[in-house]
Each structure stands twice: as C-alpha cells, then as structure tokens.
Coordinates of C-alpha atoms and ligand atoms in Angstrom, one line a residue:
M4 CA -15.4 9.0 21.1
S5 CA -18.9 10.2 20.5
S6 CA -21.0 9.8 17.4
T7 CA -22.7 12.8 15.8
A8 CA -25.2 12.8 13.0
L9 CA -23.6 12.7 9.6
P10 CA -25.0 14.3 6.5
Q11 CA -27.5 11.9 4.9
H12 CA -25.3 10.9 1.9
E13 CA -22.4 10.1 4.2
Q14 CA -24.6 8.0 6.4
Q15 CA -25.9 6.2 3.3
A16 CA -22.4 5.4 2.1
I17 CA -21.7 3.8 5.5
D18 CA -25.0 2.0 5.8
S19 CA -24.5 0.4 2.4
V20 CA -21.5 -1.6 3.7
P21 CA -21.8 -5.0 5.5
K22 CA -20.1 -4.6 9.0
R23 CA -19.6 -8.3 9.8
L24 CA -17.0 -10.9 9.1
L25 CA -17.2 -12.7 5.7
I26 CA -16.6 -16.4 6.3
G27 CA -17.4 -19.0 3.7
G28 CA -19.8 -16.6 1.8
R29 CA -21.8 -15.7 4.9
W30 CA -21.7 -12.4 6.8
V31 CA -21.4 -13.4 10.5
D32 CA -20.8 -11.6 13.8
G33 CA -17.4 -11.6 15.5
E34 CA -17.0 -13.4 18.8
R35 CA -15.5 -10.3 20.4
G36 CA -18.4 -7.9 19.6
T37 CA -17.5 -4.9 17.6
L38 CA -14.7 -2.3 17.1
A39 CA -15.2 1.3 16.4
V40 CA -14.2 3.0 13.1
E41 CA -13.3 6.7 13.6
D42 CA -13.5 9.7 11.3
P43 CA -10.0 11.1 11.6
A44 CA -11.2 14.6 10.6
T45 CA -13.4 14.8 13.7
G46 CA -12.4 12.0 16.1
N47 CA -16.0 10.8 16.1
T48 CA -17.1 7.2 15.7
L49 CA -18.5 6.6 12.2
T50 CA -19.7 3.1 12.8
E51 CA -18.8 -0.3 14.4
V52 CA -17.6 -3.4 12.6
A53 CA -17.2 -7.0 13.8
D54 CA -14.3 -7.7 16.0
A55 CA -12.9 -11.2 15.3
S56 CA -11.4 -13.6 17.7
P57 CA -8.7 -16.2 16.9
A58 CA -11.5 -18.8 16.6
D59 CA -13.3 -16.7 14.0
A60 CA -10.1 -16.4 12.0
R61 CA -9.6 -20.1 12.2
K62 CA -13.1 -20.5 10.7
A63 CA -12.1 -18.1 7.9
L64 CA -9.1 -20.2 7.2
D65 CA -11.2 -23.4 7.3
A66 CA -13.4 -21.8 4.6
A67 CA -10.5 -20.8 2.5
V68 CA -9.0 -24.3 2.7
A69 CA -12.3 -25.9 1.8
A70 CA -12.7 -23.7 -1.2
Q71 CA -9.2 -24.1 -2.5
G72 CA -9.5 -27.2 -4.6
D73 CA -12.5 -26.1 -6.7
W74 CA -11.2 -22.6 -7.0
A75 CA -7.8 -23.8 -8.4
R76 CA -9.8 -25.9 -11.0
T77 CA -12.0 -23.0 -12.0
P78 CA -11.1 -22.0 -15.6
P79 CA -8.7 -19.0 -15.7
R80 CA -11.1 -17.2 -18.0
E81 CA -13.8 -17.4 -15.3
R82 CA -11.5 -16.2 -12.6
G83 CA -10.4 -13.3 -14.9
E84 CA -14.0 -12.4 -15.7
I85 CA -15.0 -12.1 -12.1
L86 CA -12.1 -9.6 -11.6
R87 CA -13.1 -7.7 -14.7
R88 CA -16.7 -7.5 -13.6
T89 CA -15.5 -6.2 -10.3
F90 CA -13.4 -3.6 -12.0
D91 CA -16.4 -2.4 -13.9
A92 CA -18.6 -2.3 -10.8
I93 CA -16.1 -0.4 -8.8
S94 CA -15.6 2.1 -11.7
A95 CA -19.4 2.6 -11.9
R96 CA -19.6 3.2 -8.1
A97 CA -16.4 5.2 -7.8
D98 CA -18.0 8.3 -6.2
E99 CA -19.8 6.4 -3.5
L100 CA -16.7 4.3 -2.7
A101 CA -14.5 7.4 -2.7
L102 CA -16.8 9.0 -0.1
L103 CA -16.6 5.9 2.1
M104 CA -12.8 5.9 1.8
T105 CA -12.6 9.6 2.7
L106 CA -14.8 9.1 5.7
E107 CA -12.7 6.3 7.2
M108 CA -9.2 7.4 6.1
G109 CA -9.4 11.2 5.8
K110 CA -7.9 11.9 2.4
P111 CA -9.6 14.5 0.2
L112 CA -12.3 13.1 -2.1
A113 CA -10.3 13.7 -5.2
E114 CA -7.5 11.6 -3.8
S115 CA -9.9 8.8 -2.8
R116 CA -11.3 8.9 -6.4
G117 CA -7.7 8.5 -7.6
E118 CA -7.2 5.5 -5.3
I119 CA -10.5 3.9 -6.4
S120 CA -9.3 4.1 -10.0
Y121 CA -5.7 2.9 -9.1
G122 CA -7.0 0.1 -6.9
A123 CA -9.5 -1.1 -9.5
E124 CA -6.8 -1.1 -12.2
F125 CA -5.1 -3.9 -10.3
L126 CA -8.2 -6.0 -10.8
R127 CA -8.3 -5.2 -14.5
W128 CA -4.6 -5.9 -14.9
F129 CA -4.8 -9.3 -13.1
S130 CA -8.0 -10.2 -15.0
E131 CA -5.8 -10.1 -18.0
E132 CA -3.0 -12.0 -16.3
A133 CA -5.2 -14.9 -15.2
V134 CA -5.2 -16.3 -18.7
R135 CA -1.5 -16.0 -19.2
I136 CA -0.3 -18.4 -16.5
D137 CA 1.8 -20.7 -18.6
G138 CA 4.6 -23.3 -18.4
R139 CA 7.4 -24.7 -20.5
Y140 CA 8.3 -27.8 -22.3
S141 CA 11.9 -28.5 -23.3
V142 CA 14.2 -31.2 -24.3
N143 CA 16.9 -32.3 -21.8
P144 CA 20.1 -30.9 -23.2
A145 CA 21.6 -34.4 -23.1
G146 CA 18.6 -35.8 -25.0
G147 CA 16.2 -38.4 -23.6
N148 CA 14.1 -36.8 -20.9
R149 CA 11.7 -34.0 -21.5
L150 CA 11.3 -31.2 -19.1
L151 CA 7.8 -29.9 -18.3
T152 CA 7.2 -27.0 -15.9
M153 CA 3.8 -25.9 -14.8
R154 CA 2.7 -23.0 -12.5
Q155 CA 0.1 -23.8 -9.9
P156 CA -1.7 -21.7 -7.3
V157 CA 0.3 -21.6 -4.1
G158 CA -2.8 -22.3 -2.0
P159 CA -4.6 -20.5 0.8
C160 CA -3.2 -17.1 1.6
L161 CA -3.3 -14.6 4.5
L162 CA -3.3 -11.0 3.2
I163 CA -2.7 -8.3 5.8
T164 CA -3.2 -4.7 4.6
P165 CA -2.6 -1.2 6.1
W166 CA -4.8 1.8 6.5
N167 CA -3.2 4.3 4.1
F168 CA -4.6 3.0 0.9
P169 CA -7.6 1.0 2.1
L170 CA -8.6 -0.3 -1.3
A171 CA -5.5 -0.5 -3.4
M172 CA -3.3 -2.3 -0.9
G173 CA -6.1 -4.9 -0.9
T174 CA -6.6 -5.2 -4.7
R175 CA -2.9 -5.5 -5.4
K176 CA -2.9 -8.7 -3.3
I177 CA -6.5 -10.0 -3.9
G178 CA -6.3 -9.4 -7.7
P179 CA -3.3 -11.7 -8.3
A180 CA -4.5 -14.2 -5.7
I181 CA -7.8 -14.6 -7.4
A182 CA -6.2 -14.7 -10.9
A183 CA -3.8 -17.4 -9.8
G184 CA -6.5 -19.5 -8.3
C185 CA -5.7 -19.0 -4.6
T186 CA -8.2 -18.6 -1.8
M187 CA -7.6 -16.2 1.0
V188 CA -8.2 -14.7 4.4
V189 CA -7.9 -10.9 4.3
K190 CA -7.2 -8.9 7.4
P191 CA -7.7 -5.1 6.7
A192 CA -6.3 -2.5 9.1
E193 CA -8.6 -1.8 12.0
Q194 CA -8.7 1.9 11.2
T195 CA -10.1 1.4 7.7
P196 CA -12.1 -1.8 7.3
L197 CA -15.0 -0.3 5.4
S198 CA -13.5 0.0 1.9
M199 CA -12.4 -3.7 2.1
L200 CA -15.8 -4.8 3.3
A201 CA -17.4 -2.9 0.3
L202 CA -14.9 -4.6 -2.1
A203 CA -15.8 -8.0 -0.7
Q204 CA -19.5 -7.4 -1.3
I205 CA -18.8 -6.3 -4.9
L206 CA -16.6 -9.3 -5.5
G207 CA -19.5 -11.5 -4.3
E208 CA -22.0 -9.7 -6.6
A209 CA -19.5 -10.3 -9.4
G210 CA -19.7 -14.0 -8.9
L211 CA -16.8 -14.9 -6.6
P212 CA -17.6 -18.3 -5.1
D213 CA -18.2 -18.6 -1.4
G214 CA -15.0 -19.2 0.6
V215 CA -12.6 -17.9 -1.9
L216 CA -12.3 -14.5 -0.1
N217 CA -12.9 -14.3 3.6
I218 CA -12.6 -11.1 5.6
V219 CA -11.6 -10.9 9.2
T220 CA -11.7 -7.4 10.9
T221 CA -10.2 -7.3 14.3
S222 CA -8.8 -5.1 17.0
T223 CA -6.3 -7.8 18.0
A224 CA -4.2 -8.2 14.8
R225 CA -1.4 -10.2 16.3
E226 CA -3.5 -12.5 18.4
V227 CA -5.7 -13.3 15.4
S228 CA -3.0 -13.7 12.7
A229 CA -0.3 -15.6 14.6
P230 CA -2.3 -18.9 14.8
L231 CA -3.1 -18.7 11.1
I232 CA 0.6 -18.2 10.3
A233 CA 1.4 -21.2 12.4
D234 CA -1.3 -23.3 10.6
S235 CA 0.3 -25.7 8.1
R236 CA -2.7 -25.3 5.8
L237 CA -1.8 -21.7 5.2
R238 CA 0.6 -21.5 2.2
K239 CA 1.3 -17.8 1.8
L240 CA 1.5 -14.6 3.7
S241 CA 1.5 -11.2 2.0
F242 CA 1.9 -8.2 4.2
T243 CA 2.0 -4.4 3.7
G244 CA 2.8 -2.3 6.7
S245 CA 5.6 -1.3 8.9
T246 CA 9.1 -2.8 8.8
E247 CA 8.8 -3.6 12.5
V248 CA 5.7 -5.7 12.1
G249 CA 7.0 -7.2 8.9
K250 CA 10.0 -8.5 10.7
A251 CA 7.9 -10.1 13.4
L252 CA 5.7 -11.8 10.7
V253 CA 8.8 -13.1 8.8
S254 CA 10.1 -14.5 12.0
Q255 CA 6.7 -16.2 12.8
S256 CA 6.6 -17.5 9.2
A257 CA 10.1 -19.1 9.6
E258 CA 8.7 -21.9 11.7
G259 CA 6.6 -23.4 8.9
L260 CA 8.8 -21.9 6.1
L261 CA 5.7 -20.1 4.9
R262 CA 6.1 -18.2 1.6
T263 CA 6.0 -14.5 2.3
S264 CA 5.8 -11.2 0.4
M265 CA 6.7 -8.1 2.4
E266 CA 5.9 -4.5 1.4
L267 CA 7.4 -2.5 4.2
G268 CA 8.4 1.0 5.2
G269 CA 10.3 3.5 3.0
N270 CA 12.5 6.5 3.4
A271 CA 12.5 7.8 -0.1
P272 CA 15.2 10.3 -1.0
F273 CA 14.2 13.0 -3.6
I274 CA 17.4 14.1 -5.3
V275 CA 17.5 17.3 -7.4
F276 CA 20.7 18.1 -9.4
E277 CA 21.7 21.5 -10.4
D278 CA 21.0 20.7 -14.0
A279 CA 17.4 19.6 -13.3
D280 CA 14.3 21.4 -14.7
L281 CA 13.4 23.1 -11.5
D282 CA 9.8 23.7 -12.4
A283 CA 9.4 20.0 -13.0
A284 CA 11.3 19.1 -9.9
V285 CA 8.9 21.3 -7.7
E286 CA 5.9 19.8 -9.4
G287 CA 7.3 16.3 -8.9
A288 CA 8.1 17.1 -5.3
L289 CA 4.6 18.1 -4.6
V290 CA 3.3 14.8 -5.9
A291 CA 5.9 12.7 -4.3
K292 CA 5.5 14.4 -1.0
M293 CA 1.9 15.3 -0.7
R294 CA 0.1 12.4 -2.4
N295 CA -2.0 10.8 0.3
G296 CA -0.9 13.7 2.7
G297 CA 2.5 12.1 2.9
E298 CA 1.0 8.9 4.4
A299 CA 2.6 6.6 1.8
C300 CA 5.6 4.3 1.9
T301 CA 6.6 5.8 -1.4
A302 CA 6.3 9.4 -0.1
A303 CA 9.5 11.5 -0.6
N304 CA 10.8 11.5 3.0
R305 CA 13.8 13.8 2.5
F306 CA 14.9 16.2 -0.3
H307 CA 18.6 16.2 -1.2
V308 CA 19.1 19.3 -3.4
A309 CA 22.3 20.5 -5.1
K310 CA 23.6 23.5 -3.1
P311 CA 23.3 26.2 -5.9
V312 CA 19.6 25.5 -6.3
A313 CA 18.7 24.3 -2.7
A314 CA 17.4 27.7 -1.4
E315 CA 15.3 28.4 -4.5
F316 CA 13.9 24.8 -4.6
S317 CA 12.9 25.0 -0.8
E318 CA 11.2 28.4 -1.2
R319 CA 9.3 27.4 -4.3
L320 CA 8.2 24.2 -2.7
A321 CA 7.1 26.1 0.5
A322 CA 5.2 28.6 -1.7
R323 CA 3.2 25.7 -3.2
L324 CA 2.6 24.0 0.1
K325 CA 1.3 27.2 1.6
E326 CA -1.4 27.3 -1.0
L327 CA -2.9 23.9 0.1
R328 CA -6.2 24.0 1.8
I329 CA -6.5 21.9 4.9
G330 CA -9.8 20.4 6.0
R331 CA -12.2 17.5 6.2
G332 CA -11.7 15.5 3.0
T333 CA -15.4 15.5 2.2
E334 CA -15.4 19.3 1.8
P335 CA -15.0 20.8 -1.6
D336 CA -11.5 22.1 -2.6
V337 CA -9.7 20.5 0.3
D338 CA -6.2 19.5 -0.7
L339 CA -4.9 18.1 2.6
G340 CA -6.9 16.0 5.0
P341 CA -6.1 14.9 8.6
L342 CA -3.5 12.3 9.6
I343 CA -4.9 8.9 10.5
D344 CA -4.8 9.3 14.3
N345 CA -3.2 11.1 17.2
I346 CA -0.4 8.6 17.5
Q347 CA 0.7 9.3 14.0
R348 CA 0.4 13.1 14.5
G349 CA 2.5 12.8 17.6
K350 CA 5.3 11.1 15.6
V351 CA 5.2 13.8 13.0
S352 CA 5.5 16.6 15.6
E353 CA 8.3 14.8 17.4
L354 CA 10.4 14.5 14.2
V355 CA 9.8 18.1 13.2
E356 CA 10.7 19.4 16.7
D357 CA 13.9 17.3 16.6
A358 CA 15.0 18.9 13.3
V359 CA 14.2 22.4 14.4
A360 CA 16.0 21.9 17.7
R361 CA 19.1 20.9 15.7
G362 CA 18.9 24.1 13.6
A363 CA 16.6 23.5 10.7
S364 CA 14.6 26.5 9.6
T365 CA 10.8 26.3 9.1
L366 CA 9.8 27.9 5.8
T367 CA 6.1 27.0 6.2
G368 CA 4.0 25.0 8.6
G369 CA 5.7 23.2 11.5
S370 CA 2.8 22.5 13.8
S371 CA -0.4 20.7 14.6
V372 CA -3.7 22.4 13.6
P373 CA -5.7 23.1 16.8
G374 CA -9.3 21.8 17.0
P375 CA -10.9 18.5 16.4
G376 CA -9.3 15.9 14.1
Y377 CA -5.7 15.0 13.5
F378 CA -4.6 17.8 11.2
Y379 CA -1.0 18.8 10.7
D380 CA 0.3 21.7 8.6
A381 CA 2.0 21.2 5.3
T382 CA 5.6 21.9 6.3
V383 CA 8.9 22.7 4.6
L384 CA 12.1 22.7 6.7
A385 CA 15.2 24.1 5.1
D386 CA 18.9 23.4 6.0
V387 CA 18.0 20.3 7.8
P388 CA 21.3 19.2 9.5
T389 CA 22.8 15.7 9.1
G390 CA 21.8 13.6 12.1
S391 CA 18.2 14.9 12.2
R392 CA 15.8 12.0 12.8
L393 CA 13.7 13.3 9.9
L394 CA 16.4 12.3 7.5
S395 CA 16.6 8.7 8.7
E396 CA 13.1 7.9 10.0
E397 CA 9.9 7.5 8.0
V398 CA 7.8 10.6 8.7
F399 CA 4.4 9.5 7.2
G400 CA 3.1 13.1 7.1
P401 CA 3.1 16.3 5.1
V402 CA 6.6 17.3 6.0
A403 CA 9.4 18.1 3.5
P404 CA 12.9 18.3 5.0
V405 CA 15.5 19.8 2.6
A406 CA 19.2 19.2 2.9
S407 CA 21.8 20.2 0.4
F408 CA 24.7 18.4 -1.2
E409 CA 27.8 19.4 -3.2
T410 CA 28.8 16.4 -5.4
E411 CA 27.1 13.5 -7.1
A412 CA 28.9 11.1 -4.9
E413 CA 27.7 12.8 -1.8
A414 CA 24.1 12.8 -3.2
I415 CA 24.3 9.0 -3.8
A416 CA 25.8 8.3 -0.4
S417 CA 23.1 10.4 1.4
A418 CA 20.4 8.7 -0.6
N419 CA 21.6 5.2 0.3
D420 CA 22.4 6.0 3.9
T421 CA 19.3 4.3 5.2
Q422 CA 18.1 0.8 6.2
Y423 CA 15.2 1.3 3.7
G424 CA 15.2 0.7 -0.1
L425 CA 11.8 1.2 -1.5
V426 CA 11.9 4.1 -4.0
A427 CA 14.1 7.1 -4.9
Y428 CA 13.2 10.1 -7.0
L429 CA 15.8 11.7 -9.2
Y430 CA 15.7 15.0 -11.1
T431 CA 18.4 15.7 -13.7
S432 CA 18.5 16.6 -17.4
D433 CA 21.8 14.9 -17.9
L434 CA 21.2 11.5 -19.4
K435 CA 24.5 10.0 -18.4
R436 CA 24.1 11.2 -14.8
A437 CA 20.5 9.9 -14.7
L438 CA 21.6 6.4 -15.6
R439 CA 24.7 6.5 -13.4
V440 CA 22.8 7.6 -10.3
T441 CA 19.8 5.2 -11.0
E442 CA 22.2 2.3 -11.1
A443 CA 23.8 3.3 -7.9
L444 CA 20.6 3.8 -5.9
E445 CA 19.8 1.0 -3.5
T446 CA 16.1 0.9 -4.1
G447 CA 13.5 -1.4 -5.8
M448 CA 12.1 1.6 -7.7
V449 CA 13.3 4.9 -9.1
G450 CA 11.2 7.8 -10.3
L451 CA 13.3 9.5 -13.0
N452 CA 12.1 13.1 -13.5
Q453 CA 8.8 11.8 -12.2
G454 CA 7.2 12.1 -8.8
L455 CA 4.9 9.1 -9.0
V456 CA 6.0 5.4 -9.6
S457 CA 2.9 3.4 -8.6
N458 CA 1.4 1.6 -11.6
P459 CA -0.5 -1.7 -11.7
A460 CA 1.4 -2.8 -14.7
A461 CA 4.8 -2.3 -13.0
P462 CA 6.5 -4.3 -10.3
F463 CA 6.2 -2.4 -7.0
G464 CA 8.5 -3.4 -4.2
G465 CA 11.7 -2.7 -2.3
V466 CA 15.1 -4.0 -1.3
K467 CA 16.9 -3.9 2.1
Q468 CA 14.5 -3.4 5.0
S469 CA 11.7 -2.2 2.7
G470 CA 11.0 -5.9 2.1
F471 CA 10.9 -8.4 -0.8
G472 CA 8.4 -9.6 -3.4
R473 CA 6.7 -7.5 -6.0
E474 CA 3.1 -6.3 -6.5
G475 CA 1.7 -5.5 -9.9
G476 CA 3.1 -6.2 -13.4
P477 CA 3.8 -9.8 -14.5
E478 CA 5.8 -10.2 -11.4
G479 CA 2.8 -9.7 -9.2
I480 CA 1.0 -12.9 -10.1
A481 CA 4.2 -14.9 -9.7
E482 CA 4.0 -14.3 -5.9
Y483 CA 0.9 -16.5 -5.9
L484 CA 2.1 -19.3 -8.0
S485 CA 4.5 -22.2 -7.4
T486 CA 6.5 -24.0 -10.1
K487 CA 6.2 -27.7 -10.5
Y488 CA 8.8 -29.4 -12.7
V489 CA 8.0 -32.8 -14.3
A490 CA 10.8 -35.0 -15.6
I491 CA 9.4 -37.1 -18.5
N492 CA 10.9 -40.3 -19.7
V493 CA 10.2 -40.6 -23.4
D494 CA 12.4 -43.6 -24.3
Ligands
ADP504 P1 1.0 1.1 10.3 O1 2.1 1.6 11.1 O2 0.9 1.5 9.0 O3 -0.3 1.0 11.1 P2 1.4 -1.7 10.9 O4 2.5 -2.5 10.4 O5 1.2 -1.5 12.4 O6 1.5 -0.4 10.1 O7 0.0 -2.3 10.4 C1 -0.2 -2.8 9.1 C2 -1.2 -4.0 9.2 O8 -0.7 -5.0 10.0 C3 -2.6 -3.6 9.9 O9 -3.6 -4.4 9.2 C4 -2.4 -4.1 11.3 O10 -3.6 -4.4 11.9 C5 -1.5 -5.3 11.1 N1 -0.7 -5.7 12.2 C6 -0.1 -4.9 13.1 N2 0.6 -5.6 14.0 C7 0.5 -6.9 13.7 C8 1.0 -8.1 14.2 N3 1.8 -8.2 15.2 N4 0.6 -9.3 13.5 C9 -0.2 -9.2 12.5 N5 -0.7 -8.1 11.9 C10 -0.4 -7.0 12.5

C-alpha cells in the first residue's frame, strides 16, 4: 500500500518511536529488512519497522539470559521504582501515545487514551507488588524440621502479544515480569508494534537495565518464536491471542515442559433477565459490545435476553448503536474506528451473512462501509436462530446478535454452550438469581450488572479453551515466580 503525507503532529508521533529491534539495550536492524505498519483507517503504510529473523530472536534471548542473574538480584524496591517512573512518564505523555496507538490500531483517540491509562495502571499495580514477594516459615507438624518457602523469579520469559490492545496486553505481562525479577523477549503483533517500541524506550529512560527487556518485531511470528520456545534457557511463555495459536504454542512448550500462561479467545454471553434494570443493561451492553469496536476477547459476543424484554432490549440497543459516528480514530467525535484489516472484516461479514441467511433480522447496520479503510457498521441482529455461527464463534467486531430465552436454566445452558470460558455478563436485580447464575457460569470472570471487568487489581483470565493463568491482581505476579521449599534441620 502507498504512503501519503500525514498531518505534521501524526508524523511527529511516528517519528518519535525507534523502529528497530531492542537487543541488550541497543537498537539494531533486523536481518530480514523491514515490515510495513498500516493505518487501518486508510490502508496506507504509516512506517516500517525492523523485521527480525530467528537469529535476531536468538540474540534477544542471549541478552535476556545474560541479564537474568543481576536483574534477579536487583532490590525489589528498585525494580518497583522503575515501573513507577514508567507509569508517571506514560501518564505525562498520554496524548502523544494515544495518537500513536490510534494510528496503528484504528480505535478512536478517546479509547486509546483509555487504554494508555489502563495499560499504565498495570505498571503502577506491579510496582506496588514488587516489594510484596514473600515466603513462609513454619514448623513441621511433627516437630523437628522447619519449613521455609521462598518465591524466586521464574527466569527469562517470552511474551507474545496481540494487536487489539497494543499497550495494555504488553504491560500486563511486562509489569509483573519486571516486578518479579524476570528478563524477557517481547514479540508484539506485527500490525501494532509502535506502542510497544514506545513503551520500551520509556522503560529504558526510566532506568531499566540493558537486556532486561528485549523487543523483537517480525513478520514471521512462528518461525521466530518456535526456536526460542525450544531453547532450554527460556523458562516461561506468556501468550495473548487466538485459541488456535495458543494451542500450537502449548504443544510446542510441552517438549521442554515450559511454564505457560495463555489468554485466549472468548465468546462472552451477555444475559439479561426480565427483572433487570433495562436502562442499565443497555448501557452495559454498549460498553461490553462496543469497547474497542468489539475487537476484544472480553467483548459481549452474543446477547441472551429473556423473551418478554428481548424486543425492547434489541430496539434500544440498536437505537444507541445507530448514533455512533464511524470514522478515522484521529478525527474528533468519532465513536467507532475501522477493524484491524480486511481479513478481520471478511470474517465479520461472513458471520453476519450466515445469521441473516438463517433468518435473523437486521435492526441496524449489517454491512461493510464502502471506501478506503476497513470499516464495518455497528450492527444489531434480532431473533438470531440457534445454530447461527455468530452464537458460537468469536466475531471480534461491532456486531450484537440477540437471541431470547424462556427460563433461567435455558439461559445458563446457552451461556455455557461454548468451548470458550473467559467472561460472562449478567443483568438481574434478583440477588439470589445473581449468585445462582454466577456460580453456574463456566467462565473465569463475570460482570454482574456491569459491562466492564478489566481492572489491573483483579485476576483476568479464563477457563476451558479461553486458556489458563491470570493477569493482574496478586495472582498476576505469581505467574512469574516459582516456589522453592527448603527443609531445615534444626536438631
Ligand atoms: P489474532 O487473531 O488476534 O491476530 P493471533 O493468535 O494470530 O491472534 O496473534 C497473536 C500474537 O501471536 C501476534 O503477536 C502474532 O504475531 C503471534 N502469532 C501468531 N501465530 C503465531 C505462531 N504460530 N507462533 C508464535 N506466535 C504467533
């Protein structure tokens, strides 16, 4: 795709970012030249970044391995203060970083600002966790021995992140890894490397020692990461992305029994009972569906609404979605940006067409927006029949399919009728029902009368094919620590 001149402030935001690989504290070229980063709102090339080869990635791991010993011995307070300074620097530069994110990912500036703040909060949270890594001392129940447990950094990590939250998906791994005393190689998504490169630069300015964080951008993710996963010096893999790739990575990790954390796909049900506050449910639906343009693993993928209120809910949601202004995320007052690329837009179209062919009715939207960029209308489909692919596959776009149910048991069964188990949203004003249904939902997270669950202080993660491991909260740092137990003879 061609490059066209960008407004000066946009060009400045792009120019300010290093475009090379970060290995052992040095910015270096990739052996394979460069790869293009596109503006999804226009399809134009924004810039080029280094394209790493497997040999480059190996050098990045060498650097992480070389830095591991000293980093693990660095006082926790120092590690925490580097994170805290980075939090402060990101907060101070939020507008410029938001612009960069919007350019490479497409979401409106207000959403990018939201992610900058959310992403930075992981660094603040883990700066506070760095000094709370503790152990235990106890007396053997039978007397005699003493039992000491200590928690130590797991060692060099490979962190692979997706394009939908270019900063936050990085900071929720990098934050705890730094706090725990681990070194790392980070491989951001090829579509959105700029936010990660900017973060690496800020971490360096905040005092992160050379080699602790190494960045490898590449157009050949599998080729570059497989040898690292097979390398016995690597001790941990944390991945956020599709279930399909996650399974392949777990299988590669089995050979060396590498520790893994997997944040994979979702297919979140959004359940509205007849007794729910419908105003709140529509507002919550808007957030759960439209945050990040629906390109989130936590996005409400399907709405299960009690029959007596299903039509009203669908119409009210459609009315709200109709008001959204679509456009390039850098423009003022835009609510919905483009999808990330044409492949993603093709998937969204296919799922909508399937539901409509089966008899769903389109209340609003339902098609791609003509012209440059990868825009798709905000869409509400009512009376989506059982068997529609939209109800079982992750749509990753601004499409809300609504199906109705008659009983609580049917709602629970529909919600759980999926391979995924990341999050479910539940609207009811009946306390007993709220707890009953929450307990029955097969997910790692539940939004109860709330359309947003993400919070750096809370354990984010799924069950079933949504993966395992938790990011955020006290659980988040545990993923980067291993426990050593010492049996002490005191006799
Ligand atoms: P998405 O569908 O959101 O693009 P992917 O799972 O394809 O999700 O990508 C998430 C991240 O995983 C990206 O950084 C991508 O480059 C990387 N990735 C994709 N395939 C592989 C693979 N086979 N091995 C390692 N990383 C991969």
